[in-house]
Short mmCIF file of C-alpha atoms and ligand atoms in Angstrom, two decimals:
data_model
loop_
_atom_site.label_atom_id
_atom_site.label_comp_id
_atom_site.label_asym_id
_atom_site.label_seq_id
_atom_site.Cartn_x
_atom_site.Cartn_y
_atom_site.Cartn_z
CA UNK A 1 98.79 99.58 80.51
CA UNK A 2 102.16 100.97 81.82
CA UNK A 3 104.27 97.73 80.65
CA UNK A 4 102.83 98.21 77.18
CA UNK A 5 103.74 102.16 77.06
CA UNK A 6 107.18 101.21 78.27
CA UNK A 7 107.65 98.39 75.67
CA UNK A 8 106.42 100.73 73.30
CA UNK A 9 109.49 103.60 74.41
CA UNK A 10 111.86 100.85 74.45
CA UNK A 11 110.88 100.07 70.43
CA UNK A 12 111.19 103.54 69.74
CA UNK A 13 114.69 104.20 71.48
CA UNK A 14 115.54 101.17 69.44
CA UNK A 15 114.82 102.20 66.14
CA UNK A 16 115.63 106.25 66.68
CA UNK A 17 118.51 106.00 68.78
CA UNK A 18 121.18 104.31 66.38
CA UNK A 19 124.23 102.67 68.76
CA UNK A 20 126.59 104.89 67.09
CA UNK A 21 124.96 108.10 68.46
CA UNK A 22 126.42 111.31 69.76
CA UNK A 23 125.56 111.14 73.86
CA UNK A 24 123.68 114.49 73.80
CA UNK A 25 121.46 113.60 70.86
CA UNK A 26 120.69 110.10 72.17
CA UNK A 27 119.59 111.50 75.64
CA UNK A 28 117.77 114.21 74.00
CA UNK A 29 115.77 112.04 72.04
CA UNK A 30 115.17 109.60 75.04
CA UNK A 31 113.57 112.46 76.86
CA UNK A 32 111.29 113.18 73.56
CA UNK A 33 110.29 109.46 73.20
CA UNK A 34 109.41 109.35 77.23
CA UNK A 35 107.55 112.50 77.15
CA UNK A 36 105.57 111.77 73.68
CA UNK A 37 104.35 108.41 75.80
CA UNK A 38 103.82 109.57 79.23
CA UNK A 39 103.36 113.26 79.15
CA UNK A 40 105.13 113.35 82.43
CA UNK A 41 105.59 116.64 84.30
CA UNK A 42 109.37 116.71 83.55
CA UNK A 43 111.55 113.79 82.63
CA UNK A 44 115.11 113.98 81.67
CA UNK A 45 118.52 113.76 82.80
CA UNK A 46 121.32 115.06 85.08
CA UNK A 47 124.91 113.81 84.29
CA UNK A 48 127.80 113.89 86.77
CA UNK A 49 130.26 116.70 86.26
CA UNK A 50 133.34 116.61 89.17
CA UNK A 51 131.52 117.30 92.60
CA UNK A 52 127.60 117.94 91.15
CA UNK A 53 125.22 116.63 88.67
CA UNK A 54 124.58 119.02 85.67
CA UNK A 55 121.30 119.43 83.94
CA UNK A 56 121.40 117.78 80.69
CA UNK A 57 118.33 117.12 78.16
CA UNK A 58 115.21 117.25 79.27
CA UNK A 59 111.54 118.00 78.18
CA UNK A 60 109.29 120.34 80.67
CA UNK A 61 109.57 122.99 82.62
CA UNK A 62 113.28 125.03 83.26
CA UNK A 63 115.15 123.22 86.01
CA UNK A 64 118.07 123.25 88.42
CA UNK A 65 121.25 123.54 86.42
CA UNK A 66 123.38 122.19 89.00
CA UNK A 67 122.59 119.63 92.15
CA UNK A 68 125.75 118.78 94.36
CA UNK A 69 126.57 115.25 95.55
CA UNK A 70 124.11 113.79 98.17
CA UNK A 71 121.56 116.68 97.51
CA UNK A 72 117.98 116.32 96.61
CA UNK A 73 116.56 113.16 95.26
CA UNK A 74 119.16 113.31 92.25
CA UNK A 75 121.96 113.83 94.80
CA UNK A 76 121.07 110.70 96.86
CA UNK A 77 120.86 108.46 93.96
CA UNK A 78 124.13 109.29 93.20
CA UNK A 79 125.34 108.79 96.70
CA UNK A 80 123.62 105.45 96.84
CA UNK A 81 123.86 104.35 93.32
CA UNK A 82 119.97 102.90 93.99
CA UNK A 83 116.96 103.92 92.41
CA UNK A 84 114.61 106.15 94.35
CA UNK A 85 110.72 106.33 94.30
CA UNK A 86 109.39 109.43 96.08
CA UNK A 87 105.72 109.23 96.52
CA UNK A 88 105.43 112.70 98.17
CA UNK A 89 107.85 114.95 97.38
CA UNK A 90 107.30 116.99 100.57
CA UNK A 91 107.91 114.04 102.80
CA UNK A 92 111.47 113.82 101.07
CA UNK A 93 114.17 115.41 103.58
CA UNK A 94 116.61 117.62 101.17
CA UNK A 95 113.81 117.56 98.40
CA UNK A 96 114.67 120.11 95.62
CA UNK A 97 111.48 121.98 94.26
CA UNK A 98 112.38 122.96 90.82
CA UNK A 99 108.43 123.41 90.32
CA UNK A 100 105.67 124.01 92.93
CA UNK A 101 103.57 121.72 90.85
CA UNK A 102 105.66 118.29 91.12
CA UNK A 103 104.03 116.04 93.64
CA UNK A 104 106.04 112.62 92.98
CA UNK A 105 109.36 111.64 91.57
CA UNK A 106 111.48 108.47 90.34
CA UNK A 107 115.09 109.17 90.11
CA UNK A 108 117.49 106.35 88.68
CA UNK A 109 121.42 106.05 88.18
CA UNK A 110 123.13 105.45 85.02
CA UNK A 111 126.00 103.68 85.58
CA UNK A 112 129.73 103.81 83.65
CA UNK A 113 131.36 100.59 84.68
CA UNK A 114 131.39 100.93 88.58
CA UNK A 115 130.37 104.59 88.98
CA UNK A 116 127.20 106.54 88.71
CA UNK A 117 127.71 108.44 85.14
CA UNK A 118 124.12 110.27 85.74
CA UNK A 119 120.62 109.69 86.47
CA UNK A 120 117.32 109.77 84.74
CA UNK A 121 114.50 111.95 86.32
CA UNK A 122 111.26 111.79 86.52
CA UNK A 123 108.93 114.24 87.79
CA UNK A 124 104.74 113.83 88.32
CA UNK A 125 101.88 116.25 89.23
CA UNK A 126 100.17 113.28 90.79
CA UNK A 127 101.32 111.83 94.35
CA UNK A 128 102.39 108.40 94.21
CA UNK A 129 102.73 108.40 90.53
CA UNK A 130 105.58 105.66 90.58
CA UNK A 131 105.96 102.14 91.45
CA UNK A 132 108.39 99.10 90.87
CA UNK A 133 107.29 98.81 87.23
CA UNK A 134 108.70 102.08 86.62
CA UNK A 135 111.76 101.68 87.80
CA UNK A 136 112.14 98.36 86.15
CA UNK A 137 111.49 100.03 82.75
CA UNK A 138 113.99 103.00 83.58
CA UNK A 139 116.46 101.04 84.86
CA UNK A 140 116.42 99.18 81.66
CA UNK A 141 116.60 102.64 79.88
CA UNK A 142 119.45 103.82 81.98
CA UNK A 143 121.53 100.26 80.51
CA UNK A 144 120.86 101.35 77.28
CA UNK A 145 122.64 104.66 77.95
CA UNK A 146 125.52 102.57 79.58
CA UNK A 147 125.69 100.50 76.67
CA UNK A 148 126.13 103.64 74.68
CA UNK A 149 128.74 105.01 77.01
CA UNK A 150 130.85 101.80 76.95
CA UNK A 151 130.90 101.67 73.30
CA UNK A 152 132.98 104.68 73.47
CA UNK A 153 130.80 106.39 70.82
CA UNK A 154 130.05 108.83 73.05
CA UNK A 155 133.63 109.91 73.93
CA UNK A 156 133.05 113.12 72.15
CA UNK A 157 130.85 114.07 75.50
CA UNK A 158 133.58 111.87 77.64
N1 SME B 1 113.63 117.20 92.59
C1 SME B 1 115.13 117.04 92.20
C2 SME B 1 115.64 118.37 91.30
C3 SME B 1 115.61 118.25 89.85
S1 SME B 1 113.87 118.46 89.60
O1 SME B 1 112.90 117.64 89.93
C4 SME B 1 113.97 118.39 87.75
C5 SME B 1 116.08 116.48 93.43
O2 SME B 1 115.79 116.99 94.78
O3 SME B 1 117.03 116.42 93.32
#
């Protein structure tokens, strides 16, 4: 079921987000496509700017504008360069709460060459919402964003 939903998300991204899309346009549409399919509590992007992550396009409640390197789930994903799945946010040391409703979270790194460029962050109001299927497909979405960056079509942002 979830695989089918993610396959639909990937198809829509291919249809709606052209290879020469502006980065902000692409990330806005990708977060909207994920939200439309799953209705997660929050989904969106944080992008590396200097020594912190800066809030990018998202769908959901207002969220923290900046997250320092190594802080919270997002900052730790940046630091480790690996996807982090959090089944219960209260058990994650240093978790940054942008909403009291969030119970579980997944954060996936986006690479530009060997460096983390940003992260995809998804929150749920349900405990243990995310598993390996989410990480596999969200990492595919992160690769699509990496390709856009590597195509240098997004250089108005870079
Ligand atoms: N919970 C995140 C902060 C971002 S919000 O979930 C949108 C974290 O700990 O990094």
